[in-house]
Coordinates of C-alpha atoms in Angstrom, one line a residue:
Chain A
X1 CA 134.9 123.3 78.1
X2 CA 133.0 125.5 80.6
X3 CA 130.2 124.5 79.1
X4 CA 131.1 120.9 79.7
X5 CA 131.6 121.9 83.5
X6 CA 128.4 123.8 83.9
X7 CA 126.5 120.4 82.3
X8 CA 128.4 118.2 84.6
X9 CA 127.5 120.2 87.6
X10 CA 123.8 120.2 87.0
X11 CA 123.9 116.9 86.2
X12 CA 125.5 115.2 88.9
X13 CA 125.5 117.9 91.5
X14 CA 122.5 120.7 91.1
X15 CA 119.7 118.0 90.0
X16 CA 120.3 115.5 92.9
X17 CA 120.7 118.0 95.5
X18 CA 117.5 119.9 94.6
X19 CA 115.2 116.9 93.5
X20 CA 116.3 115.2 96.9
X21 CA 115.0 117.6 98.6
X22 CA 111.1 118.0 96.8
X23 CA 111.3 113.9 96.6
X24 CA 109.8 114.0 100.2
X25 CA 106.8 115.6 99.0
X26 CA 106.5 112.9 96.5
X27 CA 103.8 110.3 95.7
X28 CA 105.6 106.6 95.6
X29 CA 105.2 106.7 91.6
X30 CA 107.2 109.7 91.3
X31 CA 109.4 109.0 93.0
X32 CA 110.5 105.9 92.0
X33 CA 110.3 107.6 88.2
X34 CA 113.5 109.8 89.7
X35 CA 114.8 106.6 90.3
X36 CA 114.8 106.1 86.5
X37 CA 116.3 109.5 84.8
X38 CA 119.9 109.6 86.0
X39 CA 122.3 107.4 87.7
X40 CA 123.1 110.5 89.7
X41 CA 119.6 110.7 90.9
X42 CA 119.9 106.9 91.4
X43 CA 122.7 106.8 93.5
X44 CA 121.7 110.0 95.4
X45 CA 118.2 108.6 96.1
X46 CA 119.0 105.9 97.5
X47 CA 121.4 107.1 99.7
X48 CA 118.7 108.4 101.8
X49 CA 116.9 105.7 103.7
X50 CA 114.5 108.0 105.1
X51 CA 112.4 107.8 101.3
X52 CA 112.3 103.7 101.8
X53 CA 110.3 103.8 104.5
X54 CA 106.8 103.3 103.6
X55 CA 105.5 101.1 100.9
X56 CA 102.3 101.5 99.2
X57 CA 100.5 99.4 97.3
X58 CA 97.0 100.1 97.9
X59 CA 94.4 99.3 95.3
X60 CA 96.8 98.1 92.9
X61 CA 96.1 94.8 91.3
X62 CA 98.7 91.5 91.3
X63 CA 99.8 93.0 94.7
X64 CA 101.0 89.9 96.1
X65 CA 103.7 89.4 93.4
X66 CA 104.1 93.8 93.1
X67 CA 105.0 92.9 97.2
X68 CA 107.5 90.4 97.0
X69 CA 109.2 92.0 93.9
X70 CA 109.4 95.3 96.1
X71 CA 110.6 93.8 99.5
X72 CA 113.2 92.1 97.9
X73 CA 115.0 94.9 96.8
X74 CA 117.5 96.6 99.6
X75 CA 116.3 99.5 99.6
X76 CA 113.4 98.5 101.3
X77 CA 115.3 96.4 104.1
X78 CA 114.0 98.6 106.7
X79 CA 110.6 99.7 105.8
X80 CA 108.8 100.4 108.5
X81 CA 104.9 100.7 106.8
X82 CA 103.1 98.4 104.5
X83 CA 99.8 100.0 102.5
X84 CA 97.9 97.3 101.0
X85 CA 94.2 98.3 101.6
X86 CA 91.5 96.8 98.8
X87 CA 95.0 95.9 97.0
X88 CA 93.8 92.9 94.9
X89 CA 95.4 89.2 94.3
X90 CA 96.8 89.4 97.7
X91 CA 96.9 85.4 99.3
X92 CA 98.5 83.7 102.2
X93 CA 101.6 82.2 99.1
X94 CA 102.3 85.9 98.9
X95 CA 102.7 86.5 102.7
X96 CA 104.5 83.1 102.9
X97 CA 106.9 83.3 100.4
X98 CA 108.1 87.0 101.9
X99 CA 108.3 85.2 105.1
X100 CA 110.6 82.8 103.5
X101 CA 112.7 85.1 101.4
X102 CA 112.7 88.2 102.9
X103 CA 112.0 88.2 106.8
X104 CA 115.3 90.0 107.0
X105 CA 113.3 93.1 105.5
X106 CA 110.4 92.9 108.1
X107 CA 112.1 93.2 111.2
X108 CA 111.8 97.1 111.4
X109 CA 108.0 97.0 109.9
X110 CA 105.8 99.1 112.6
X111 CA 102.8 99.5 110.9
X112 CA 100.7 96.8 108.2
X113 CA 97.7 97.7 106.4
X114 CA 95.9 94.5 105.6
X115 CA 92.3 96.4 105.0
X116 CA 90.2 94.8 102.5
X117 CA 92.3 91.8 101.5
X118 CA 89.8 89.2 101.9
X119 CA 92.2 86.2 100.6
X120 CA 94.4 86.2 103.6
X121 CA 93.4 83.6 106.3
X122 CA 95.4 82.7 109.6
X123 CA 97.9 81.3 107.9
X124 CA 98.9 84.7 105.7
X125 CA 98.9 86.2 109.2
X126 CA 101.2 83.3 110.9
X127 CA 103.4 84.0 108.2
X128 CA 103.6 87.7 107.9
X129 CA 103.6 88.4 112.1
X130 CA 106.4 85.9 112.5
X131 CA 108.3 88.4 110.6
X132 CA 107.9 91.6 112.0
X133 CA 108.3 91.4 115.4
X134 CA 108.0 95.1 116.7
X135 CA 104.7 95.6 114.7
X136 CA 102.9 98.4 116.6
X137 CA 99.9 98.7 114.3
X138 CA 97.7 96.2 112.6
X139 CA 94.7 96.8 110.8
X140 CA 92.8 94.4 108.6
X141 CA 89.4 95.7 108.5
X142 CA 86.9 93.8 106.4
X143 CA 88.4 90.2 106.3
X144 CA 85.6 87.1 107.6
X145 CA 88.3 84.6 106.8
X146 CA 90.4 85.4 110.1
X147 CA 89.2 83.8 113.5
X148 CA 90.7 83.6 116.5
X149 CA 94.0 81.3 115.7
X150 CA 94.7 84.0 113.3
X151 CA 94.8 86.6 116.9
X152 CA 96.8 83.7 118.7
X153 CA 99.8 84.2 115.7
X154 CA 99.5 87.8 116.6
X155 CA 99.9 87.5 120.3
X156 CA 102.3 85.1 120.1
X157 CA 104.6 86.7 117.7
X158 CA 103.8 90.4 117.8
X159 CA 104.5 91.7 121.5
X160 CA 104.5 95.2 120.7
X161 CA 100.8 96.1 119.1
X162 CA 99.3 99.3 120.1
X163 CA 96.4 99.5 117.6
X164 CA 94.3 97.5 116.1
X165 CA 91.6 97.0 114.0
X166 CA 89.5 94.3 113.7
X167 CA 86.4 95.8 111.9
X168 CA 84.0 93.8 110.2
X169 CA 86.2 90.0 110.8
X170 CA 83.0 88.6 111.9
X171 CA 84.1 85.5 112.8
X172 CA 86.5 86.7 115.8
X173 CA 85.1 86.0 119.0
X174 CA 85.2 86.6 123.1
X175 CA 88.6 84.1 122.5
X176 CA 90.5 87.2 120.9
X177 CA 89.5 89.5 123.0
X178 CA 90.7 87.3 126.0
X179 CA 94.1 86.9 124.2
X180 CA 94.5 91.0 123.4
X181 CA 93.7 91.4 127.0
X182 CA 96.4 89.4 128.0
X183 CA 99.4 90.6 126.2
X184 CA 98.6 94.0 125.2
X185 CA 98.5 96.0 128.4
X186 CA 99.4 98.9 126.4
X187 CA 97.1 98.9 123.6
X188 CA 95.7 102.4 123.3
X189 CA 93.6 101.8 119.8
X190 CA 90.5 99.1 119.3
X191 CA 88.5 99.1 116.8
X192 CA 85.9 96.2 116.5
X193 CA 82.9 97.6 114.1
X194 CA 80.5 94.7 113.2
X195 CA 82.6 91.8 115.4
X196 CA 79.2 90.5 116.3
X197 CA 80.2 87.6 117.8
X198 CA 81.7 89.3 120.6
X199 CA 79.8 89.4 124.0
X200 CA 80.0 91.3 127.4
X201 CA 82.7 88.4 129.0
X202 CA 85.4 89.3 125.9
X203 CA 84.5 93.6 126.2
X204 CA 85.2 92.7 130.0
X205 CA 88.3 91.3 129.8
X206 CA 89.7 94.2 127.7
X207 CA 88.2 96.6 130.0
X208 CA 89.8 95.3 132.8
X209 CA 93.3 94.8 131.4
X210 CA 93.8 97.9 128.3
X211 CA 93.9 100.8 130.7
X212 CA 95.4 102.4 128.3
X213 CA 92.9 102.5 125.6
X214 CA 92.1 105.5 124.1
X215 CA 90.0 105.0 121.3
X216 CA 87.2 102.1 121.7
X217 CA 85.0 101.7 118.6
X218 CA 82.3 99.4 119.4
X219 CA 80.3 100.5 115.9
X220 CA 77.3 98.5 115.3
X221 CA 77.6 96.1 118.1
X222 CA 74.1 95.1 119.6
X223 CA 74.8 92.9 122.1
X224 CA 76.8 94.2 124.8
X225 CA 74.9 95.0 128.2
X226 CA 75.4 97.5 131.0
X227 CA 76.8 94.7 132.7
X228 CA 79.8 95.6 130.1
X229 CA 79.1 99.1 129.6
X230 CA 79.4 100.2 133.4
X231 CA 83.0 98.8 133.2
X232 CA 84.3 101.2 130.3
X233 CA 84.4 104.0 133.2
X234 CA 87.8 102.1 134.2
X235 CA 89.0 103.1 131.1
X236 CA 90.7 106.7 132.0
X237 CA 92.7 107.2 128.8
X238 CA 89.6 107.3 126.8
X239 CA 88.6 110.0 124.4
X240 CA 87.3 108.1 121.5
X241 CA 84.0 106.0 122.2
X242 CA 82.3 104.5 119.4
X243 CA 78.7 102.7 120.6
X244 CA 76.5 103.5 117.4
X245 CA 73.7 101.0 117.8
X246 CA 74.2 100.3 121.7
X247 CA 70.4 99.1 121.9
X248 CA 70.9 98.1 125.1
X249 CA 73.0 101.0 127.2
X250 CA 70.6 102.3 129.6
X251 CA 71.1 105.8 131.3
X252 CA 73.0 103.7 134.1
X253 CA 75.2 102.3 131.5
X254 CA 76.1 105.8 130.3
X255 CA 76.1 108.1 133.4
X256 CA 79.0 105.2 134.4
X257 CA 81.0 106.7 131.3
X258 CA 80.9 110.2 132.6
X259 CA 84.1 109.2 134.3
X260 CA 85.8 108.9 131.4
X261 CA 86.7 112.6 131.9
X262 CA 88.9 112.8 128.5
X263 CA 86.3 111.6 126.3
X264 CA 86.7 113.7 123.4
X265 CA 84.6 112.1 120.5
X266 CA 81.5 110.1 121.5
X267 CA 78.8 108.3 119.7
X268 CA 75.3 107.5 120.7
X269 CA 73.4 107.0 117.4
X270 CA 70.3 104.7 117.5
X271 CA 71.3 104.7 121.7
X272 CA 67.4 104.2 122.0
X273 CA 67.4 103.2 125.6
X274 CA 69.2 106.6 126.6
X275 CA 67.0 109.7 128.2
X276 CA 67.9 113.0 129.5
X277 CA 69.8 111.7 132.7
X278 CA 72.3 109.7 130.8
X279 CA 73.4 112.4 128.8
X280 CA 73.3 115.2 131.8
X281 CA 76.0 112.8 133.4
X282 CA 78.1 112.8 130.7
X283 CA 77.6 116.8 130.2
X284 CA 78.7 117.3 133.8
X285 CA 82.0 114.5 133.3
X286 CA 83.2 114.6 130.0
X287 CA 83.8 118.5 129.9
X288 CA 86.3 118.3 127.1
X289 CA 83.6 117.1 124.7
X290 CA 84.1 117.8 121.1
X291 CA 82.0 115.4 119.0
X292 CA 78.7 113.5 120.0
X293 CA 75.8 112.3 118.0
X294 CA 72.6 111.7 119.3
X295 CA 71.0 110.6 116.4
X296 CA 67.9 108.9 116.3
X297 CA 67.2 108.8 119.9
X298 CA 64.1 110.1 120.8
X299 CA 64.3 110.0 124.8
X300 CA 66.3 113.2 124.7
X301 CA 65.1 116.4 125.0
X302 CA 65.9 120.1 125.2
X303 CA 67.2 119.9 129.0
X304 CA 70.3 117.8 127.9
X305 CA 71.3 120.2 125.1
X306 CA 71.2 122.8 128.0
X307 CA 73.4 121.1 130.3
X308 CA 75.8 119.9 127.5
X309 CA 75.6 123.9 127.2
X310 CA 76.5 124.9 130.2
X311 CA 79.7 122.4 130.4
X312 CA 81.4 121.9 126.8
X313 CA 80.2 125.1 125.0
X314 CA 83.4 126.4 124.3
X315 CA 84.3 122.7 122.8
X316 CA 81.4 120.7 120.8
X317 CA 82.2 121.2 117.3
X318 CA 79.9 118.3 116.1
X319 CA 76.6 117.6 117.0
X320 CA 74.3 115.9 115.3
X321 CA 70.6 115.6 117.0
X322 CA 68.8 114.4 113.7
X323 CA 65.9 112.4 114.4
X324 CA 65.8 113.2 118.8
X325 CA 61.8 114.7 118.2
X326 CA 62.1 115.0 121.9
X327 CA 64.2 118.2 121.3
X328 CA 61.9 121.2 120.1
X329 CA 65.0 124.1 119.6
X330 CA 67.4 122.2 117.4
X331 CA 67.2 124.6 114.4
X332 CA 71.2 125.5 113.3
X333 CA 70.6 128.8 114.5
X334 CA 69.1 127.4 117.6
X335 CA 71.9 125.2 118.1
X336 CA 74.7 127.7 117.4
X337 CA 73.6 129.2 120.2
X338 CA 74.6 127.0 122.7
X339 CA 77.2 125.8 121.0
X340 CA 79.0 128.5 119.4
X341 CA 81.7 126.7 117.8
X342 CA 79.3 124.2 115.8
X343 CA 80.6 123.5 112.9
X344 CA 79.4 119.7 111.9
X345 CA 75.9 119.4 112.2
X346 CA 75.4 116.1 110.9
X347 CA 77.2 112.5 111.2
X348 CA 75.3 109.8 110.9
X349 CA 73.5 109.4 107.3
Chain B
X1 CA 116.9 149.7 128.3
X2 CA 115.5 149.0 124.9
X3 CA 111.9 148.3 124.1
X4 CA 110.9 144.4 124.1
X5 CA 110.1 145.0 120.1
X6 CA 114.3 144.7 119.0
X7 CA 115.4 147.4 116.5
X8 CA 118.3 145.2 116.1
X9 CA 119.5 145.5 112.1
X10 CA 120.9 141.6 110.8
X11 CA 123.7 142.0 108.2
X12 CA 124.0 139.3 106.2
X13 CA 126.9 139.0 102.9
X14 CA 126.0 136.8 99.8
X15 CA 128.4 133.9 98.0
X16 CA 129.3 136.5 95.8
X17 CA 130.0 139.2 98.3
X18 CA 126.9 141.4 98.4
X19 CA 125.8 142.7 102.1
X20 CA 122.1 143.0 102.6
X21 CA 120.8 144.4 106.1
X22 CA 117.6 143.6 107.4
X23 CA 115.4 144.3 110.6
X24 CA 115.8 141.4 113.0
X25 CA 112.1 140.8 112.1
X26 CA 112.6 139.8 108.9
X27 CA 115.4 138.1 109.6
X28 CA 114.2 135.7 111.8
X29 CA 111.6 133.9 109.2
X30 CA 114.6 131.8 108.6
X31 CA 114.6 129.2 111.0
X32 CA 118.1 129.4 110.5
X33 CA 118.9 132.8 111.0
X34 CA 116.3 132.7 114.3
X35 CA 118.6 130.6 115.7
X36 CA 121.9 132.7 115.3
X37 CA 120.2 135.4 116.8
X38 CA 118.4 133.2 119.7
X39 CA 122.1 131.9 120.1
X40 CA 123.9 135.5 120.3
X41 CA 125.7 134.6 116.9
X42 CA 124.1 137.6 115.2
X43 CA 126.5 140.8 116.4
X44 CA 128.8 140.7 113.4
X45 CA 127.6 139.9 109.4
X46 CA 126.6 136.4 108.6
X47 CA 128.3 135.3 105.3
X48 CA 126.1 133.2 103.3
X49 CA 128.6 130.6 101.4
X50 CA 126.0 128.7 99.4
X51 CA 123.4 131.8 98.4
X52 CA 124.1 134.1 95.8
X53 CA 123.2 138.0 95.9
X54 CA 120.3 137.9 93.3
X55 CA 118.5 135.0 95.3
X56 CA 119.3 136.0 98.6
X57 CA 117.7 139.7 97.7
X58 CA 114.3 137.4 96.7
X59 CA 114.4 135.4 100.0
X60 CA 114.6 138.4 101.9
X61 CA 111.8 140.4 99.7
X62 CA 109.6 137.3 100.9
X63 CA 110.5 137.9 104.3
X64 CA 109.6 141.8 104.4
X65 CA 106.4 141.3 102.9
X66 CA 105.6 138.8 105.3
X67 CA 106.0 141.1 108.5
X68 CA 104.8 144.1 106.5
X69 CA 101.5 144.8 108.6
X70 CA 100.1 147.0 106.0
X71 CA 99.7 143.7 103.1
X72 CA 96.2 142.7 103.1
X73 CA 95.9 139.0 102.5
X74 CA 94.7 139.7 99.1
X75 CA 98.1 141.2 98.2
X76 CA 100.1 138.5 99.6
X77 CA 98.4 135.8 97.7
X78 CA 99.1 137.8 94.9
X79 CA 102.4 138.3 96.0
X80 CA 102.8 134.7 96.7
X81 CA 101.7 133.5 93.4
X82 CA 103.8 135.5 91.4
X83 CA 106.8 134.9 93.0
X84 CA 107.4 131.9 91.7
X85 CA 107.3 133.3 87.8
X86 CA 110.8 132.7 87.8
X87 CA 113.1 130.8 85.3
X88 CA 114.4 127.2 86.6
X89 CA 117.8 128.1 87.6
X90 CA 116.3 130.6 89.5
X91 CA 113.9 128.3 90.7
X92 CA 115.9 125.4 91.8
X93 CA 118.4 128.6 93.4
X94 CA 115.3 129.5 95.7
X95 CA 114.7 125.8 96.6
X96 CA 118.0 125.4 97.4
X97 CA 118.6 128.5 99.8
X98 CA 114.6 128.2 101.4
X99 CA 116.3 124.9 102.4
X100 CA 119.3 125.9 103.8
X101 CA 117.7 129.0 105.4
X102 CA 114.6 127.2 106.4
X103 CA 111.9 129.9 105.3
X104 CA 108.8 127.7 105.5
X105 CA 106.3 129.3 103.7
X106 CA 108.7 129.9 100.8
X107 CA 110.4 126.5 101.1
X108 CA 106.4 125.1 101.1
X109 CA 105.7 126.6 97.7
X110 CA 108.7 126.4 96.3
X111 CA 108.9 122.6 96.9
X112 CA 105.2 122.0 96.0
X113 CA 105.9 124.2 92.6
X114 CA 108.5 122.1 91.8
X115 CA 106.5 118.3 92.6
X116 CA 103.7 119.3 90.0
X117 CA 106.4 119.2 87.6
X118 CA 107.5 116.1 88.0
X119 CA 104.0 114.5 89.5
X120 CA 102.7 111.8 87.0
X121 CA 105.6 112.0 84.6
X122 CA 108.2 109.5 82.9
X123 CA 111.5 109.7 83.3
X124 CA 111.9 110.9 79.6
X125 CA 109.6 113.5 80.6
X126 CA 110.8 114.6 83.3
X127 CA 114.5 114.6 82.1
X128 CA 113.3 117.2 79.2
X129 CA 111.8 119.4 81.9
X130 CA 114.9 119.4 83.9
X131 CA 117.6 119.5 80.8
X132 CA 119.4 116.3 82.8
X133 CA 120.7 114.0 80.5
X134 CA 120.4 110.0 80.1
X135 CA 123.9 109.0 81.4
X136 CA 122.6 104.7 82.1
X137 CA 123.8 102.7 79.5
X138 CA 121.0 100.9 77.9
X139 CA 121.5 97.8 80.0
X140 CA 121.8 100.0 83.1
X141 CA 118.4 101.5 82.1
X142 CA 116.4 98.7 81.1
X143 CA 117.2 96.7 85.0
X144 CA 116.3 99.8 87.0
X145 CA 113.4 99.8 85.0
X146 CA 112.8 96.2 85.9
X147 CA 113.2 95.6 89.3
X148 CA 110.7 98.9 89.8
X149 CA 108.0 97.4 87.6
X150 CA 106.1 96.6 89.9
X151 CA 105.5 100.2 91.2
X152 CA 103.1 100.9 87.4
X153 CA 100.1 100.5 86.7

């Protein structure tokens, strides 16, 4: 009989309790497996909506149909995050078919991962952002099918976004950047890596209207000018500042972004226009400095190592001068030097 | 008055009615007991309802050797790693009262032991290493494991 009791206990009591508790520090596999051994561990599971809040299908294949299987059960009504980067068999149906079944389950979604799904088009998009109306963060890196109408679904239906990432949907233009302008005020993340489509007018309009913005990653983007460049010093908030490739930033471009005092993370690599004086300026403003690569730009030389020196020695952590054969001392004992902290010495490969 | 490093002595009594006293120090690696003592509920003995003598002497062994200033970080990974050698009552004992006394570092391992013994596992598996027994009826059973298909490979 006690024996009987002690079983009962662990059972329905002692296992739940304690493999409640370790389930937060478990992968989404394993923890839907507890979902399989008891009805005890069942029931006490799912009792907790804090496990239901993030769903993860990343890399897995058939995701569209793994998606609307998932959504549709209840424990998932409120899930706030949705992992599907380089998940495969992902198309517009799928997205349209949980907007027509399950849109009650999106309205809490904050955050959608849409990286590498190259099927969906502007009308996967329509359909999924008309469902999830407080999206703060939306990232579908690596998809040419999306233009600008896909943008205008955004705008229109998502009035809350504070990142996004655009990197490498070539086919967006100056149009979306006019239309992020416009209704994200707030946006404090951009990331538009390889949008080479995009000119100065479209990086003006955001410049002038994300105050914001913290993190700007311009990566591999050749055709901006100063006339664009000089304008990011509006942009107070910034510490992150991507402009690998910025053939075209001049000294005059870049002393402008010296007001940027916050600027944590900056890089120049393959800046080819830059000299000495651009980077002095930025020494001398950006005194919180804790990443900048110089790579490949051969108009720097020793003196702007010194000043970045004398301003951000406590702070540089990454520096990478590979390939600046203007600078003579840049052996890593040279370098730890005058930066004592150094601990990355390379970024760009 | 007193020095600002507090002599002060904690007295804490187990489920099962054993007292233990301990330098406020050592104490106060429980989150939980930090904040009795931050709150002025520390004068008399804390009773300890849901921790039992043998696992609260264990959580407090943890706590001396972490404010024991002559360890060297050697030792205490040592220490650290053989802790845990314990059977799974005891185990699941220590996760339960690192919980309720909010010991991070010992809650920490303790959880992560007890993950890797359920990562990548079935449910049979994982109800042999646990002892729990199948109480879904087969029907029960086979729509759980259903509607979650879709989360395997």
């Amino acid at each position: 009989m006690e024996e009987a009791e002690a079983e009962r206990t662990w059972n329905r009591e002692t296992i739940p309790k304690v493999l409640r508790i370790v389930s937060t520090r478990l992968p989404q596999r394993d923890l839907i497996s507890l979902l399989l051994v008891s009805p005890w561990l069942h029931r006490t599971l799912l009792s907790y909506p804090s496990l239901w809040l993030v769903l993860d299908l990343c890399e897995m294949g058939n995701a569209g149909n793994r998606l609307v299987a998932a959504i549709s059960l209840p424990r998932y009504h409120h899930v706030k995050q949705i992992k599907l980067e380089f998940a495969q068999d992902i198309e517009d149906k799928h997205l349209e078919l949980l907007k027509s079944k399950c849109s009650d389950s999106l309205q809490n979604l904050e955050s959608l991962n849409l990286n590498g799904c190259q099927k969906i088009s502007d009308k996967g998009i329509e359909a999924i952002t008309s469902a999830c109306p407080i999206l703060k963060i939306f990232t579908i890196y690596w998809n040419v099918r999306i233009t600008d109408m896909g943008m205008e679904h955004l705008v229109k239906n998502c009035k809350h976004v504070t990142d996004l990432n655009l990197s490498g949907c070539k086919n967006i233009s100056d149009k979306s950047l006019q239309l992020v302008a416009e209704n994200y005020p707030k946006l404090e993340s951009l990331n538009l890596t390889r949008c080479i489509k995009l000119t100065d007018h479209g990086l003006l309009q955001i410049v002038f209207k994300c105050s914001f913005l913290q993190s700007l990653n311009l990566y591999a983007l050749s055709g901006f000018t100063d006339e664009a460049y000089k304008k990011i010093s509006l942009l107070a908030h910034l510490k992150f500042l991507d402009l690998c490739g910025a053939q075209n930033l001049s000294d005059e471009g870049l002393s402008c972004m010296a007001k940027c005092a916050n600027l944590v993370s900056l890089n120049l690599t393959w800046c080819v226009r830059v000299t000495d004086a651009g980077v002095i300026a930025i020494a001398q403003g950006c005194t919180s400095l804790e990443f900048l690569s110089l790579f490949g730009i051969i108009g720097v030389t020793d003196e702007c190592l010194e000043a970045l020196s004398r301003s951000c020695s406590n702070t540089i952590t990454t520096l990478d001068v590979n390939g600046c054969i203007g600078i003579k001392r840049r052996s890593r004992d040279e370098l730890l030097h005058l930066f004592p902290y150094l601990k990355c010495f390379k970024v760009h490969s | 008055m007193s020095s600002s490093k507090s002599n002060k002595i904690v007295k804490l009594e187990s489920s099962d009615n054993k007292t233990f006293e301990v330098e406020e120090a050592v104490a106060v690696q429980s989150e939980t007991l930090k904040n009795m003592v931050d709150d002025g509920c520390a004068n008399d003995t804390i009773p300890l309802p849901n921790v039992n003598g043998k696992i609260l002497e264990m959580v407090l062994g943890w706590c001396k050797k972490h404010v024991d200033e002559t360890v060297t970080g050697d030792e205490l990974n040592k220490y650290e790693a053989d802790f845990l050698d314990l059977d799974q009552a005891d185990l699941y004992g220590l996760l339960m009262a690192a919980n309720f006394l909010n010991v991070k570092g010992l809650l920490d391992r303790v959880l992560q032991r007890v993950a890797d013994m359920i990562k990548g596992k079935k449910p049979e598996e994982i109800r042999r290493i646990f002892n729990i027994k199948n109480d879904f009826t087969p029907e029960e059973e086979e729509e759980i494991r259903l509607e979650n298909a879709w989360a395997f490979d």
